[in-house]
């Protein structure tokens, strides 16, 4: 088959073709649930799946490129093909996506000499290596090789960042040099000169917007006089940041905008069809004068919610799409009021969309629960965290110390994210005021002789704190709350930036240690399991606590931490991500494939304090979100 850009339309084997796409980021969804989410996209009437490629997820350290498990992009694309659907791939190298560092590896900028998103030799050389590592996955899966990929995007909303046609020309040539032959696109907002600044004549320009579709398409047509009109990021919702309200858009209004877009003959990629979750420490952040870390949930108010269930928006969009393209019949479980689960008899009829669906009864990977028959979820499970150990007790299993004259950055320590503990000895018989010279990135828990005395918050531009009298150990437990993913602060280092002083006197002779938390060190789990059962109902942090629970059957669950303030949670060693009582997020998603029949283990790292030592595994999600 062949996919091309014609004078007025996309052409599939020479015939006009409308792209009806939805975004699913494979790196935000458990791999055993990929097929379930893809199949549900087809049930909404879509014929294409779009995904970014998160470079930093595949390359967590120099010399590493991981394409296994949840990073098996080839398998994800093969599942798209099995559903008879096409794929749009956006390898960046920059992706934004509210993802840590916009997808760029932290180590690329560690020595301060490599450029960011520009025509700089060090950056371009790294990008060339990255694309060559992707080539064996992408090249044979292009449509003209019998695969699903029909479009590849070069860079991402570059017009909002800069205007460097030399950089874009070299980047386009690199994509071609690895063997990519399908049409290339760019995307920018139809505002100002972004469409022109972020593209080249050889890249088909597409737009990113979520409303006023008719006006946006008119501006896009000015910048792209020929060929199909496409909104390749139709924003149907928005992301959430900690401490802000939960963002929603009315289903009827979004459906009306989608109607306008399709009525004008446009193609679309719905961003997002299914958002998923920022598991572990993968969330990004924004900083436009005030630092705002992004929440663990990436629900996005999408047609398929974080729990994989169809929303009102799913049905509203499907009703619009079926006026312009054939849609498959909807199983009873996907009807309004249904469970939202697909079982072995809920297949998608063949011949709908761009090809035939895979057999309806196929399982989802090894041990997958997405399409298998699933029993009705059990009642909620309360879990008592009966094993408790302070951070200090587990440090030998979590930390490897190094000595430094001044506090090193996370980047210098080889720490992509998470926590670093800084320690020095001080003699302050009358106390003093501790100051960090430039910035705290992003949050520091300050302790003297094991007693927490306060917090320095980047969001509040905190750089100073009063210390009580102390002759002993000063510690700063610094959390990277998410690397900035948008704008000029992409690529900045994390940690304590600048000198650390007390009453103007420089503090030196530091030791520092990143904490092994994602994945959590097995030795730490063993030590926690061996801890004596704790009495009382409260927790004083920073502290680890664990408890076990039994399940007769596995299904998606949702961890509720009412009474806890801020920290990180794991189930069976899988890092669910961060929680924070400031909201708007109320529960952490626990993918069914993470669980097992019989005994399961939950671990919580609470930084401050908890009013209870009981957490709850909910059978149904609480997606109400606090309004903050």
Coordinates of C-alpha atoms in Angstrom, one line a residue:
X1 CA 0.0 0.0 0.0
X2 CA 1.0 3.6 -0.5
X3 CA 0.1 6.7 1.5
X4 CA 0.6 10.2 0.0
X5 CA -0.3 13.8 0.2
X6 CA -2.5 14.9 -2.7
X7 CA -3.6 18.3 -3.9
X8 CA -6.6 18.3 -1.7
X9 CA -6.6 15.0 0.3
X10 CA -4.5 12.3 1.9
X11 CA -4.3 9.5 -0.7
X12 CA -4.4 5.8 0.3
X13 CA -3.5 3.8 -2.8
X14 CA -4.5 6.8 -4.8
X15 CA -7.9 7.2 -3.3
X16 CA -9.0 10.2 -1.0
X17 CA -8.6 9.2 2.7
X18 CA -9.5 11.0 5.9
X19 CA -7.3 10.4 8.9
X20 CA -9.4 9.9 12.0
X21 CA -6.7 9.4 14.7
X22 CA -6.5 9.3 18.4
X23 CA -3.5 9.7 20.7
X24 CA -2.4 6.9 23.0
X25 CA 1.1 7.1 24.5
X26 CA 2.5 3.6 24.9
X27 CA 4.8 4.8 27.6
X28 CA 1.8 6.0 29.7
X29 CA -0.2 2.7 29.5
X30 CA 0.8 -0.7 30.9
X31 CA 1.8 -2.9 27.9
X32 CA -0.7 -5.6 28.8
X33 CA -3.5 -3.0 28.3
X34 CA -2.3 -1.6 25.0
X35 CA -4.6 -3.7 22.9
X36 CA -7.6 -2.9 25.0
X37 CA -7.0 0.8 24.5
X38 CA -6.3 0.5 20.8
X39 CA -9.4 -1.6 20.2
X40 CA -11.6 0.9 22.1
X41 CA -10.2 3.7 19.8
X42 CA -11.5 1.7 16.8
X43 CA -14.9 1.3 18.5
X44 CA -15.2 5.1 18.7
X45 CA -14.7 5.1 14.9
X46 CA -11.0 6.0 14.6
X47 CA -8.8 4.5 11.9
X48 CA -5.4 5.6 13.2
X49 CA -3.4 5.7 16.4
X50 CA -0.9 8.4 17.1
X51 CA 2.0 8.3 19.6
X52 CA 5.0 10.3 20.6
X53 CA 8.3 8.5 21.2
X54 CA 9.9 9.4 24.5
X55 CA 13.6 9.4 23.9
X56 CA 14.5 9.8 27.5
X57 CA 12.4 6.7 28.5
X58 CA 14.3 4.6 26.0
X59 CA 17.7 6.1 26.8
X60 CA 17.7 6.6 30.6
X61 CA 21.6 6.7 30.6
X62 CA 24.3 7.2 28.0
X63 CA 24.9 4.1 25.9
X64 CA 21.5 2.5 26.8
X65 CA 18.5 2.1 24.5
X66 CA 15.7 0.1 25.8
X67 CA 13.0 -1.4 23.6
X68 CA 11.6 -4.0 26.0
X69 CA 8.5 -4.4 28.1
X70 CA 6.5 -1.1 28.3
X71 CA 9.0 0.5 25.9
X72 CA 8.5 -2.1 23.1
X73 CA 7.3 0.4 20.5
X74 CA 7.5 -2.3 17.8
X75 CA 5.0 -4.4 19.7
X76 CA 2.7 -1.4 20.2
X77 CA 2.7 -0.6 16.5
X78 CA 2.2 -4.3 15.6
X79 CA -1.0 -4.3 17.8
X80 CA -2.2 -1.2 16.0
X81 CA -1.7 -3.1 12.7
X82 CA -3.5 -6.2 14.1
X83 CA -6.5 -4.0 14.7
X84 CA -6.4 -2.9 11.0
X85 CA -5.5 0.6 11.9
X86 CA -2.8 3.0 10.8
X87 CA -0.2 4.8 12.9
X88 CA 1.2 8.3 13.2
X89 CA 4.6 8.4 14.9
X90 CA 6.1 11.5 16.4
X91 CA 9.7 10.8 17.4
X92 CA 10.6 14.4 18.2
X93 CA 13.4 14.5 19.3
X94 CA 11.5 17.0 21.5
X95 CA 7.9 16.0 22.3
X96 CA 6.7 18.2 25.2
X97 CA 3.7 15.9 26.1
X98 CA 3.8 17.2 29.7
X99 CA 6.6 14.6 30.0
X100 CA 9.8 15.0 31.9
X101 CA 12.2 17.3 30.0
X102 CA 9.9 17.2 27.0
X103 CA 11.4 13.7 26.2
X104 CA 15.0 14.9 26.0
X105 CA 17.5 12.8 28.0
X106 CA 18.8 14.7 31.0
X107 CA 22.4 13.4 30.5
X108 CA 22.6 15.1 27.1
X109 CA 22.9 18.5 28.8
X110 CA 24.9 17.5 31.9
X111 CA 28.2 19.2 30.8
X112 CA 26.5 22.4 29.7
X113 CA 28.0 22.4 26.2
X114 CA 25.2 20.7 24.2
X115 CA 22.5 22.9 22.6
X116 CA 18.8 22.4 23.0
X117 CA 16.6 22.1 20.0
X118 CA 18.9 24.0 17.7
X119 CA 21.6 23.6 15.0
X120 CA 24.4 22.6 17.4
X121 CA 26.8 19.7 16.6
X122 CA 26.6 17.9 19.9
X123 CA 22.8 18.0 19.9
X124 CA 22.4 16.9 16.3
X125 CA 24.9 14.1 16.7
X126 CA 22.9 12.7 19.6
X127 CA 19.7 13.0 17.6
X128 CA 21.3 11.1 14.7
X129 CA 22.2 8.2 17.1
X130 CA 18.7 8.2 18.5
X131 CA 17.1 8.0 15.1
X132 CA 19.4 5.3 14.0
X133 CA 18.4 3.3 17.1
X134 CA 14.7 3.8 16.2
X135 CA 15.2 2.8 12.6
X136 CA 14.9 -1.0 13.0
X137 CA 11.5 -0.3 14.7
X138 CA 10.1 2.3 12.4
X139 CA 11.4 1.6 8.9
X140 CA 10.0 -1.9 8.4
X141 CA 6.6 -0.8 9.9
X142 CA 5.9 1.9 7.3
X143 CA 2.9 1.4 5.1
X144 CA 4.9 0.9 2.0
X145 CA 6.7 -2.0 3.8
X146 CA 3.4 -3.5 4.8
X147 CA 3.2 -1.8 8.2
X148 CA 0.8 0.7 9.8
X149 CA 2.9 3.9 9.8
X150 CA 1.5 6.5 7.4
X151 CA 2.9 9.8 8.7
X152 CA 6.0 10.9 10.7
X153 CA 6.2 14.3 12.4
X154 CA 9.5 16.2 12.6
X155 CA 10.1 18.1 15.8
X156 CA 7.0 19.4 17.7
X157 CA 5.5 22.8 17.8
X158 CA 8.8 24.3 17.0
X159 CA 7.3 27.7 16.0
X160 CA 6.4 28.3 19.7
X161 CA 10.1 27.8 20.6
X162 CA 12.1 29.3 17.8
X163 CA 12.7 29.9 14.1
X164 CA 15.7 27.9 12.7
X165 CA 15.1 26.5 9.2
X166 CA 18.7 25.2 9.1
X167 CA 18.0 23.1 12.2
X168 CA 14.8 21.8 10.8
X169 CA 16.3 21.1 7.4
X170 CA 19.1 19.0 9.1
X171 CA 16.5 17.2 11.3
X172 CA 14.4 16.4 8.3
X173 CA 17.4 15.0 6.4
X174 CA 18.3 12.8 9.4
X175 CA 14.8 11.3 9.4
X176 CA 15.1 10.5 5.7
X177 CA 18.6 9.2 6.1
X178 CA 17.5 6.3 8.4
X179 CA 15.1 5.1 5.7
X180 CA 11.8 6.8 6.5
X181 CA 9.8 7.3 3.2
X182 CA 6.3 8.2 4.4
X183 CA 5.1 11.8 4.3
X184 CA 6.5 14.1 6.9
X185 CA 4.5 16.7 8.9
X186 CA 5.0 19.5 11.3
X187 CA 2.5 20.9 13.8
X188 CA 2.1 24.4 15.3
X189 CA -0.7 26.5 16.7
X190 CA -2.4 28.7 14.0
X191 CA -1.4 31.8 15.8
X192 CA 1.0 34.6 14.8
X193 CA 3.8 33.2 12.7
X194 CA 4.1 29.9 14.5
X195 CA 3.0 27.8 11.5
X196 CA 5.7 29.4 9.3
X197 CA 8.4 29.5 11.9
X198 CA 8.0 25.9 12.9
X199 CA 8.0 24.2 9.5
X200 CA 9.6 24.0 6.1
X201 CA 8.1 23.8 2.5
X202 CA 8.9 20.1 2.4
X203 CA 6.9 19.4 5.7
X204 CA 3.2 19.3 5.5
X205 CA 1.9 21.8 8.0
X206 CA -0.8 20.8 10.5
X207 CA -2.4 22.6 13.3
X208 CA -2.9 22.2 17.1
X209 CA -6.0 23.7 18.7
X210 CA -9.1 22.7 20.6
X211 CA -11.7 25.2 19.7
X212 CA -12.7 27.7 17.0
X213 CA -12.0 25.1 14.4
X214 CA -13.3 27.1 11.4
X215 CA -11.1 30.1 12.0
X216 CA -8.1 27.9 12.9
X217 CA -8.4 25.9 9.7
X218 CA -8.6 29.1 7.7
X219 CA -5.3 30.3 9.2
X220 CA -3.8 26.9 8.5
X221 CA -4.9 27.1 4.9
X222 CA -3.0 30.4 4.6
X223 CA 0.2 28.7 5.7
X224 CA -0.5 25.4 3.8
X225 CA -2.2 26.4 0.5
X226 CA -2.5 22.9 -0.9
X227 CA -3.1 19.4 0.4
X228 CA -5.3 18.1 3.2
X229 CA -6.2 20.2 6.2
X230 CA -5.4 18.4 9.5
X231 CA -5.6 19.3 13.1
X232 CA -3.0 16.8 14.4
X233 CA -3.6 17.9 18.0
X234 CA -7.3 18.4 18.6
X235 CA -7.2 19.3 22.3
X236 CA -10.3 17.7 23.8
X237 CA -9.2 18.3 27.4
X238 CA -6.1 19.4 29.3
X239 CA -3.5 18.2 31.8
X240 CA -3.6 18.9 35.6
X241 CA -0.9 20.4 37.7
X242 CA -0.6 19.8 41.5
X243 CA -2.5 22.4 43.5
X244 CA -4.7 23.5 40.6
X245 CA -8.2 22.5 39.6
X246 CA -9.1 19.5 37.5
X247 CA -9.4 20.6 33.9
X248 CA -12.4 19.5 31.9
X249 CA -14.1 20.6 28.7
X250 CA -17.9 20.0 28.1
X251 CA -18.4 17.0 25.9
X252 CA -21.0 18.8 23.8
X253 CA -18.7 21.7 23.1
X254 CA -15.8 19.5 22.2
X255 CA -18.1 17.4 19.9
X256 CA -19.4 20.6 18.2
X257 CA -15.8 21.7 17.5
X258 CA -15.0 18.2 16.1
X259 CA -18.1 18.5 13.9
X260 CA -16.9 21.8 12.5
X261 CA -13.5 20.3 11.8
X262 CA -14.9 17.2 10.0
X263 CA -17.6 19.2 8.2
X264 CA -14.8 21.3 6.7
X265 CA -13.2 18.2 5.3
X266 CA -10.4 18.1 7.8
X267 CA -8.5 15.2 9.2
X268 CA -7.9 14.9 12.9
X269 CA -5.8 13.5 15.6
X270 CA -7.7 13.6 18.9
X271 CA -5.3 14.6 21.7
X272 CA -5.8 12.6 23.8
X273 CA -8.0 9.6 23.1
X274 CA -6.6 8.0 26.2
X275 CA -4.2 9.9 28.4
X276 CA -3.0 7.2 30.9
X277 CA -0.7 7.8 33.8
X278 CA 2.7 9.4 34.5
X279 CA 4.0 6.4 36.4
X280 CA 7.1 6.7 38.5
X281 CA 8.8 10.1 38.2
X282 CA 8.0 10.7 34.6
X283 CA 5.8 13.8 34.8
X284 CA 7.0 17.1 33.4
X285 CA 6.5 20.6 34.7
X286 CA 5.8 24.1 33.4
X287 CA 7.7 27.2 34.5
X288 CA 6.4 30.5 33.1
X289 CA 7.6 32.5 36.1
X290 CA 6.1 30.1 38.6
X291 CA 7.1 26.4 38.6
X292 CA 4.1 24.0 38.3
X293 CA 4.8 20.3 38.4
X294 CA 2.3 18.1 36.5
X295 CA 0.2 15.5 38.4
X296 CA 0.6 11.7 38.2
X297 CA -2.7 11.3 36.4
X298 CA -2.8 12.1 32.7
X299 CA -6.5 11.5 32.4
X300 CA -6.8 14.6 30.2
X301 CA -10.6 14.5 30.4
X302 CA -10.3 12.3 27.3
X303 CA -12.9 10.1 25.6
X304 CA -11.3 7.1 27.4
X305 CA -10.5 8.0 31.0
X306 CA -7.4 7.0 33.0
X307 CA -9.2 3.8 34.0
X308 CA -9.8 2.9 30.4
X309 CA -13.6 3.5 30.5
X310 CA -15.6 5.4 27.9
X311 CA -16.8 8.8 29.0
X312 CA -19.6 11.0 27.8
X313 CA -17.1 12.5 25.4
X314 CA -16.5 9.0 23.9
X315 CA -20.1 8.7 22.9
X316 CA -20.4 12.3 21.8
X317 CA -17.4 12.0 19.5
X318 CA -18.6 8.7 18.2
X319 CA -21.9 10.2 17.2
X320 CA -20.1 12.9 15.3
X321 CA -17.7 10.5 13.6
X322 CA -20.4 8.2 12.4
X323 CA -21.8 11.0 10.3
X324 CA -18.6 11.0 8.2
X325 CA -17.2 7.5 8.4
X326 CA -18.4 3.9 9.1
X327 CA -18.1 2.9 12.8
X328 CA -18.2 -0.6 14.2
X329 CA -21.1 -1.8 16.4
X330 CA -20.6 -1.0 20.1
X331 CA -20.6 -3.9 22.5
X332 CA -23.1 -3.6 25.4
X333 CA -20.3 -3.2 27.9
X334 CA -19.2 0.0 26.0
X335 CA -22.7 1.5 25.9
X336 CA -23.5 4.3 28.4
X337 CA -23.9 2.7 31.8
X338 CA -21.8 -0.3 30.8
X339 CA -18.8 -1.6 32.6
X340 CA -16.4 -0.3 30.0
X341 CA -14.6 -3.6 29.8
X342 CA -14.1 -5.7 26.7
X343 CA -14.6 -9.4 27.0
X344 CA -13.8 -12.2 24.5
X345 CA -17.0 -11.8 22.6
X346 CA -16.7 -8.0 22.2
X347 CA -14.6 -7.9 19.1
X348 CA -14.6 -5.2 16.4
X349 CA -16.3 -6.2 13.1
X350 CA -13.8 -6.7 10.3
X351 CA -13.7 -4.5 7.4
X352 CA -14.4 -1.3 9.4
X353 CA -11.8 1.4 9.3
X354 CA -8.7 0.6 7.2
X355 CA -8.5 -3.2 7.6
X356 CA -9.7 -6.2 9.4
X357 CA -9.6 -6.6 13.2
X358 CA -7.6 -9.2 14.9
X359 CA -9.7 -12.1 16.3
X360 CA -12.0 -11.0 19.0
X361 CA -10.8 -13.5 21.6
X362 CA -7.1 -12.9 21.5
X363 CA -5.4 -12.3 24.8
X364 CA -3.4 -9.2 25.7
X365 CA 0.2 -10.2 26.2
X366 CA 1.4 -12.4 29.0
X367 CA -1.0 -12.3 31.9
X368 CA -2.9 -9.3 30.4
X369 CA -6.3 -8.5 31.6
X370 CA -7.4 -5.9 29.0
X371 CA -9.5 -8.2 26.8
X372 CA -9.8 -11.4 28.8
X373 CA -12.9 -12.3 30.6
X374 CA -12.9 -10.5 33.9
X375 CA -15.0 -11.2 36.9
X376 CA -16.9 -8.5 38.6
X377 CA -14.6 -6.4 40.7
X378 CA -14.5 -7.3 44.4
X379 CA -15.3 -4.9 47.2
X380 CA -12.7 -2.3 48.2
X381 CA -9.8 -3.6 50.2
X382 CA -8.4 -1.8 53.2
X383 CA -4.7 -2.4 53.8
X384 CA -3.1 -1.8 57.1
X385 CA 0.6 -0.6 56.7
X386 CA 1.9 -2.7 59.6
X387 CA 5.6 -2.5 58.7
X388 CA 7.3 0.9 59.2
X389 CA 10.9 2.0 58.9
X390 CA 12.2 5.6 58.9
X391 CA 14.2 6.7 55.8
X392 CA 17.3 6.8 58.0
X393 CA 17.0 3.1 58.7
X394 CA 16.7 2.1 55.0
X395 CA 19.5 4.4 53.7
X396 CA 22.1 1.7 53.6
X397 CA 19.9 -0.2 51.1
X398 CA 18.9 2.9 49.1
X399 CA 21.9 5.1 49.0
X400 CA 25.5 5.1 47.7
X401 CA 27.4 8.1 49.0
X402 CA 29.9 10.3 47.2
X403 CA 31.9 13.3 48.6
X404 CA 31.9 16.8 47.1
X405 CA 33.2 20.2 48.0
X406 CA 29.8 21.8 47.0
X407 CA 26.4 20.1 46.5
X408 CA 26.4 18.4 43.1
X409 CA 23.4 18.5 40.8
X410 CA 21.2 15.5 40.2
X411 CA 22.7 15.5 36.7
X412 CA 26.3 15.3 37.9
X413 CA 25.3 12.4 40.1
X414 CA 23.7 10.5 37.2
X415 CA 20.2 10.9 38.7
X416 CA 17.5 11.5 36.1
X417 CA 14.8 12.1 38.7
X418 CA 13.4 11.2 42.1
X419 CA 15.3 12.2 45.3
X420 CA 18.8 13.1 46.3
X421 CA 19.9 13.4 49.9
X422 CA 22.6 16.0 50.7
X423 CA 24.5 15.9 54.0
X424 CA 27.1 17.9 55.8
X425 CA 28.3 18.5 59.3
X426 CA 27.8 21.9 60.9
X427 CA 28.5 23.7 64.2
X428 CA 25.8 26.3 64.8
X429 CA 25.5 26.8 68.6
X430 CA 23.1 29.8 68.0
X431 CA 21.5 28.6 64.8
X432 CA 21.5 30.7 61.6
X433 CA 19.8 31.3 58.3
X434 CA 20.6 28.8 55.5
X435 CA 20.4 30.1 51.9
X436 CA 20.7 28.5 48.5
X437 CA 22.4 30.8 46.1
X438 CA 20.4 30.4 42.9
X439 CA 17.4 28.1 43.2
X440 CA 16.1 24.9 44.8
X441 CA 15.0 22.5 42.1
X442 CA 12.5 21.6 43.2
X443 CA 11.6 20.9 46.8
X444 CA 13.9 20.4 49.8
X445 CA 13.0 18.9 53.2
X446 CA 15.6 20.4 55.6
X447 CA 16.6 18.4 58.7
X448 CA 19.1 18.9 61.6
X449 CA 20.2 15.8 63.5
X450 CA 17.3 13.9 62.0
X451 CA 14.6 16.4 62.9
X452 CA 12.7 18.2 60.1
X453 CA 12.8 21.9 60.5
X454 CA 11.1 23.1 57.3
X455 CA 10.7 22.9 53.5
X456 CA 12.1 25.0 50.7
X457 CA 9.6 25.1 47.7
X458 CA 10.6 26.2 44.2
X459 CA 7.0 27.1 43.6
X460 CA 7.2 29.7 46.3
X461 CA 10.7 30.8 45.2
X462 CA 12.0 29.8 48.6
X463 CA 15.8 30.0 49.0
X464 CA 16.2 30.6 52.8
X465 CA 15.3 28.9 56.0
X466 CA 16.1 29.6 59.7
X467 CA 18.0 26.8 61.4
X468 CA 17.8 26.1 65.2
X469 CA 21.0 25.7 67.2
X470 CA 22.7 22.5 66.1
X471 CA 26.1 20.9 66.3
X472 CA 25.8 17.8 64.1
X473 CA 24.3 16.7 60.8
X474 CA 22.5 19.0 58.3
X475 CA 20.5 17.2 55.6
X476 CA 18.5 18.4 52.7
X477 CA 16.3 15.8 51.0
X478 CA 15.7 17.3 47.5
X479 CA 12.9 16.1 45.3
X480 CA 12.9 16.6 41.5
X481 CA 9.2 17.2 41.1
X482 CA 9.4 17.0 37.3
X483 CA 11.7 18.4 34.7
X484 CA 10.4 21.4 32.7
X485 CA 8.9 20.2 29.4
X486 CA 8.1 23.5 27.6
X487 CA 10.0 26.7 26.9
X488 CA 13.5 28.0 27.6
X489 CA 14.0 26.1 30.8
X490 CA 14.1 22.7 29.0
X491 CA 17.3 20.9 29.9
X492 CA 18.1 22.7 33.1
X493 CA 19.9 20.7 35.9
X494 CA 18.1 19.6 39.1
X495 CA 19.1 19.8 42.8
X496 CA 20.6 22.6 44.8
X497 CA 21.7 25.2 42.3
X498 CA 24.4 27.6 43.6
X499 CA 26.3 27.9 46.9
X500 CA 24.7 26.8 50.1
X501 CA 25.6 29.1 53.0
X502 CA 24.6 29.8 56.6
X503 CA 24.7 33.5 57.6
X504 CA 26.8 34.1 54.6
X505 CA 29.4 31.5 55.4
X506 CA 30.0 28.8 52.7
X507 CA 29.1 25.2 53.6
X508 CA 31.5 22.7 52.1
X509 CA 32.5 19.0 52.5
X510 CA 29.2 17.5 51.4
X511 CA 28.2 14.0 50.8
X512 CA 25.3 13.2 48.4
X513 CA 23.3 10.1 47.4
X514 CA 20.5 9.5 44.9
X515 CA 17.8 7.3 46.4
X516 CA 17.1 4.0 44.5
X517 CA 13.3 4.3 44.2
X518 CA 12.3 3.6 40.6
X519 CA 12.6 0.7 40.7
X520 CA 12.8 0.6 44.5
X521 CA 15.9 -1.3 45.7
X522 CA 15.0 -5.0 46.5
X523 CA 17.2 -4.8 49.6
X524 CA 15.1 -1.9 50.9
X525 CA 11.9 -4.0 50.4
X526 CA 13.5 -6.9 52.2
X527 CA 14.6 -4.6 55.1
X528 CA 11.1 -3.1 55.3
X529 CA 9.5 -6.6 55.3
X530 CA 11.8 -7.5 58.2
X531 CA 10.9 -4.5 60.3
X532 CA 9.0 -5.1 63.5
X533 CA 5.2 -4.5 63.4
X534 CA 4.6 -0.9 64.4
X535 CA 2.1 0.3 67.0
X536 CA -0.2 3.3 66.7
X537 CA -2.2 4.8 63.9
X538 CA -0.1 7.7 62.6
X539 CA 3.1 8.0 60.6
X540 CA 5.9 10.6 61.0
X541 CA 8.0 11.1 57.9
X542 CA 10.1 10.8 56.1
X543 CA 9.1 7.1 56.5
X544 CA 8.5 4.0 54.6
X545 CA 5.5 1.8 55.4
X546 CA 4.2 -1.4 53.9
X547 CA 1.3 -3.8 54.1
X548 CA 0.0 -6.8 52.3
X549 CA -3.5 -7.7 51.0
X550 CA -5.1 -10.7 49.3
X551 CA -7.0 -10.8 46.0
X552 CA -9.1 -13.6 44.7
X553 CA -9.0 -12.1 41.1
X554 CA -7.1 -9.3 39.5
X555 CA -8.5 -6.2 37.8
X556 CA -7.6 -2.6 37.6
X557 CA -7.6 -1.0 41.1
X558 CA -7.1 2.5 42.5
X559 CA -5.0 3.3 45.5
X560 CA -6.6 5.8 47.9
X561 CA -4.3 7.5 50.4
X562 CA -6.7 9.6 52.5
X563 CA -4.9 11.1 55.4
X564 CA -1.5 11.0 53.8
X565 CA 0.2 14.2 52.7
X566 CA 2.9 13.8 50.1
X567 CA 5.0 10.9 48.8
X568 CA 5.4 8.0 46.5
X569 CA 3.6 4.6 46.3
X570 CA 4.4 1.2 44.9
X571 CA 2.4 -2.0 44.4
X572 CA 4.3 -5.2 44.0
X573 CA 7.4 -3.2 43.4
X574 CA 5.8 -1.2 40.5
X575 CA 6.1 2.6 41.1
X576 CA 2.6 4.1 40.7
X577 CA 4.0 7.6 41.0
X578 CA 3.6 10.6 43.3
X579 CA 0.6 11.5 45.5
X580 CA 0.0 14.9 47.1
X581 CA -2.9 15.9 49.3
X582 CA -3.1 19.3 47.6
X583 CA -4.9 17.5 44.7
X584 CA -6.6 17.7 42.3
X585 CA -5.8 14.0 42.0
X586 CA -7.5 11.8 44.6
X587 CA -6.4 8.2 43.7
X588 CA -3.4 6.5 42.0
X589 CA -4.2 4.1 39.2
X590 CA -3.1 0.5 39.8
X591 CA -3.1 -1.4 36.4
X592 CA -4.6 -4.9 36.7
X593 CA -1.5 -6.6 35.2
X594 CA 0.6 -5.3 38.2
X595 CA -1.6 -7.3 40.6
X596 CA -1.7 -11.0 41.2
X597 CA -4.1 -13.5 42.7
X598 CA -3.2 -14.2 46.3
X599 CA -0.8 -12.0 48.3
X600 CA 0.1 -8.5 47.1
X601 CA 2.3 -5.8 48.7
X602 CA 1.8 -2.0 48.9
X603 CA 4.6 0.3 49.9
X604 CA 4.3 4.1 50.7
X605 CA 7.1 6.6 51.2
X606 CA 5.5 9.5 53.1
X607 CA 7.6 12.6 53.3
X608 CA 5.7 14.4 56.1
X609 CA 3.0 12.7 58.2
X610 CA -0.1 10.6 57.8
X611 CA -3.1 10.6 60.1
X612 CA -3.7 6.9 59.3
X613 CA -1.7 3.8 58.6
X614 CA -4.5 2.4 56.4
X615 CA -4.7 2.8 52.6
X616 CA -7.5 1.4 50.4
X617 CA -7.5 -0.5 47.1
X618 CA -10.7 0.7 45.5
X619 CA -12.5 -1.5 43.0
X620 CA -13.7 1.5 41.0
X621 CA -11.8 4.7 40.5
X622 CA -12.5 7.9 42.3
X623 CA -12.0 10.3 39.3
X624 CA -13.9 13.1 41.0
X625 CA -10.7 15.0 41.6
X626 CA -10.5 17.7 44.3
X627 CA -11.2 21.1 42.8
X628 CA -8.3 22.8 44.6

